[in-house]
DNA sequence: GTTGATGCAAAAACTTTGCATCGTG
DNA sequence: CACGATGCAAAGTTTTTGCATCAAC
């Protein structure tokens, strides 16, 4: 859709090499997993670990934690704030439009949606403050039909 | 000192009694703390515990965890997952306008802003899906001037 | 009086870290 | 061939739970 994520262009080449960071098989595997699993999927560290083991890629849990933190700080992944029990992550990429979450505060059910006005608001806020935009996401907390009885 | 009591009785009285939930001194104390500490403050469970102990209110950590979860599910508190190491909570109230965060993914610096279009987007998304809206917050991830070198 | 809530302590879940070794750049 | 990254296991945090007791309704 858009190409607003300058930071993400040429990800593996320029991104992972900044600050003397190294491109390792483990990091590639984690990133590939997120790419293959698609947008809309929210994985915990434990799940990333399980997925990699299932695909015969042996990466330690400790490395996964270290890698997830790194990828978040580099802008490749987004740490979500919608679940109970542990953090979850999702891929950010040029190919995936920014999307937003409608979250039920009772059962945790989530629906995704897109909205250009929201993205525009994020763009403006970043620009006003001299920040370089990476991504915007709106969290709408609400109560779903099944929980509102 | 009388006013703070009134503020608390109203929401808890109507909210807490649904589903046979009970209004206990412990729950009042937790909500009271959030009321007094103000809107922009983000407390962890551990900090809530410490604050209550400091004010001579003895509430166990286990109860604080149970209470925080309850208050989130009832829409009185908002659970933030932006910080490393544990969840943080902030008060939601009609007196406080929904606000949004511009967050530097490198250093964590944040700027707050408001935007009516964003709130409208949240309202529409909730309505479309049959959810009952509680609150919307936009997180804009970006890189701040000092970190973009 | 019922039944939900609390406190305590133990357990579980989640995340980080020290250190020897490995491998990218 | 230096220095960042990894794996492992141990330690550190954070959160949940079982159970007896207590108290709100």
JSON list of N, CA and C in Angstrom, two decimals, chain A residues 3 17 38 41 55 61 66-67 69 76 85 87 92 102 107 130-132 139 145:
[
{"chain": "A", "resi": 3, "resn": "UNK", "atom": "N", "xyz": [4.35, 3.56, 1.28]},
{"chain": "A", "resi": 3, "resn": "UNK", "atom": "CA", "xyz": [5.78, 3.30, 1.51]},
{"chain": "A", "resi": 3, "resn": "UNK", "atom": "C", "xyz": [6.27, 4.33, 2.50]},
{"chain": "A", "resi": 17, "resn": "UNK", "atom": "N", "xyz": [22.19, -4.49, 9.85]},
{"chain": "A", "resi": 17, "resn": "UNK", "atom": "CA", "xyz": [23.62, -4.24, 9.99]},
{"chain": "A", "resi": 17, "resn": "UNK", "atom": "C", "xyz": [23.96, -2.95, 10.71]},
{"chain": "A", "resi": 38, "resn": "UNK", "atom": "N", "xyz": [2.19, -14.32, 8.10]},
{"chain": "A", "resi": 38, "resn": "UNK", "atom": "CA", "xyz": [1.27, -13.30, 7.63]},
{"chain": "A", "resi": 38, "resn": "UNK", "atom": "C", "xyz": [0.89, -12.27, 8.66]},
{"chain": "A", "resi": 41, "resn": "UNK", "atom": "N", "xyz": [-1.33, -12.11, 12.59]},
{"chain": "A", "resi": 41, "resn": "UNK", "atom": "CA", "xyz": [-0.97, -13.13, 13.56]},
{"chain": "A", "resi": 41, "resn": "UNK", "atom": "C", "xyz": [-0.10, -12.55, 14.66]},
{"chain": "A", "resi": 55, "resn": "UNK", "atom": "N", "xyz": [9.56, -26.44, 12.73]},
{"chain": "A", "resi": 55, "resn": "UNK", "atom": "CA", "xyz": [10.10, -26.42, 11.37]},
{"chain": "A", "resi": 55, "resn": "UNK", "atom": "C", "xyz": [11.58, -26.77, 11.39]},
{"chain": "A", "resi": 61, "resn": "UNK", "atom": "N", "xyz": [15.29, -20.37, 23.38]},
{"chain": "A", "resi": 61, "resn": "UNK", "atom": "CA", "xyz": [14.31, -19.39, 23.85]},
{"chain": "A", "resi": 61, "resn": "UNK", "atom": "C", "xyz": [15.00, -18.07, 24.21]},
{"chain": "A", "resi": 66, "resn": "UNK", "atom": "N", "xyz": [15.95, -12.29, 23.00]},
{"chain": "A", "resi": 66, "resn": "UNK", "atom": "CA", "xyz": [16.91, -11.26, 22.61]},
{"chain": "A", "resi": 66, "resn": "UNK", "atom": "C", "xyz": [16.59, -10.74, 21.22]},
{"chain": "A", "resi": 67, "resn": "UNK", "atom": "N", "xyz": [16.21, -11.63, 20.33]},
{"chain": "A", "resi": 67, "resn": "UNK", "atom": "CA", "xyz": [15.92, -11.25, 18.96]},
{"chain": "A", "resi": 67, "resn": "UNK", "atom": "C", "xyz": [14.65, -10.43, 18.84]},
{"chain": "A", "resi": 69, "resn": "UNK", "atom": "N", "xyz": [13.33, -8.48, 21.05]},
{"chain": "A", "resi": 69, "resn": "UNK", "atom": "CA", "xyz": [13.59, -7.13, 21.54]},
{"chain": "A", "resi": 69, "resn": "UNK", "atom": "C", "xyz": [14.34, -6.31, 20.50]},
{"chain": "A", "resi": 76, "resn": "UNK", "atom": "N", "xyz": [11.14, -3.64, 13.01]},
{"chain": "A", "resi": 76, "resn": "UNK", "atom": "CA", "xyz": [10.64, -4.72, 12.16]},
{"chain": "A", "resi": 76, "resn": "UNK", "atom": "C", "xyz": [9.40, -5.37, 12.76]},
{"chain": "A", "resi": 85, "resn": "UNK", "atom": "N", "xyz": [-1.22, -12.04, 29.82]},
{"chain": "A", "resi": 85, "resn": "UNK", "atom": "CA", "xyz": [-0.19, -13.06, 29.86]},
{"chain": "A", "resi": 85, "resn": "UNK", "atom": "C", "xyz": [0.86, -12.97, 28.78]},
{"chain": "A", "resi": 87, "resn": "UNK", "atom": "N", "xyz": [3.87, -10.81, 26.33]},
{"chain": "A", "resi": 87, "resn": "UNK", "atom": "CA", "xyz": [3.82, -9.94, 25.16]},
{"chain": "A", "resi": 87, "resn": "UNK", "atom": "C", "xyz": [3.60, -10.73, 23.89]},
{"chain": "A", "resi": 92, "resn": "UNK", "atom": "N", "xyz": [5.88, -5.76, 10.99]},
{"chain": "A", "resi": 92, "resn": "UNK", "atom": "CA", "xyz": [5.62, -4.49, 10.31]},
{"chain": "A", "resi": 92, "resn": "UNK", "atom": "C", "xyz": [6.34, -4.58, 8.98]},
{"chain": "A", "resi": 102, "resn": "UNK", "atom": "N", "xyz": [-9.67, -3.71, 17.52]},
{"chain": "A", "resi": 102, "resn": "UNK", "atom": "CA", "xyz": [-10.85, -3.54, 18.37]},
{"chain": "A", "resi": 102, "resn": "UNK", "atom": "C", "xyz": [-10.78, -4.71, 19.35]},
{"chain": "A", "resi": 107, "resn": "UNK", "atom": "N", "xyz": [-13.14, -10.72, 27.11]},
{"chain": "A", "resi": 107, "resn": "UNK", "atom": "CA", "xyz": [-12.67, -12.03, 26.65]},
{"chain": "A", "resi": 107, "resn": "UNK", "atom": "C", "xyz": [-11.42, -11.94, 25.79]},
{"chain": "A", "resi": 130, "resn": "UNK", "atom": "N", "xyz": [8.74, 16.33, 14.95]},
{"chain": "A", "resi": 130, "resn": "UNK", "atom": "CA", "xyz": [10.04, 16.04, 14.36]},
{"chain": "A", "resi": 130, "resn": "UNK", "atom": "C", "xyz": [10.45, 14.58, 14.47]},
{"chain": "A", "resi": 131, "resn": "UNK", "atom": "N", "xyz": [9.49, 13.70, 14.63]},
{"chain": "A", "resi": 131, "resn": "UNK", "atom": "CA", "xyz": [9.79, 12.27, 14.70]},
{"chain": "A", "resi": 131, "resn": "UNK", "atom": "C", "xyz": [9.70, 11.66, 13.30]},
{"chain": "A", "resi": 132, "resn": "UNK", "atom": "N", "xyz": [10.47, 10.60, 13.08]},
{"chain": "A", "resi": 132, "resn": "UNK", "atom": "CA", "xyz": [10.37, 9.87, 11.82]},
{"chain": "A", "resi": 132, "resn": "UNK", "atom": "C", "xyz": [9.38, 8.72, 12.01]},
{"chain": "A", "resi": 139, "resn": "UNK", "atom": "N", "xyz": [-5.77, 1.30, 19.25]},
{"chain": "A", "resi": 139, "resn": "UNK", "atom": "CA", "xyz": [-6.38, 0.26, 20.08]},
{"chain": "A", "resi": 139, "resn": "UNK", "atom": "C", "xyz": [-7.72, 0.77, 20.57]},
{"chain": "A", "resi": 145, "resn": "UNK", "atom": "N", "xyz": [-20.24, -8.27, 21.69]},
{"chain": "A", "resi": 145, "resn": "UNK", "atom": "CA", "xyz": [-21.64, -8.67, 21.87]},
{"chain": "A", "resi": 145, "resn": "UNK", "atom": "C", "xyz": [-21.80, -9.83, 22.86]}
]
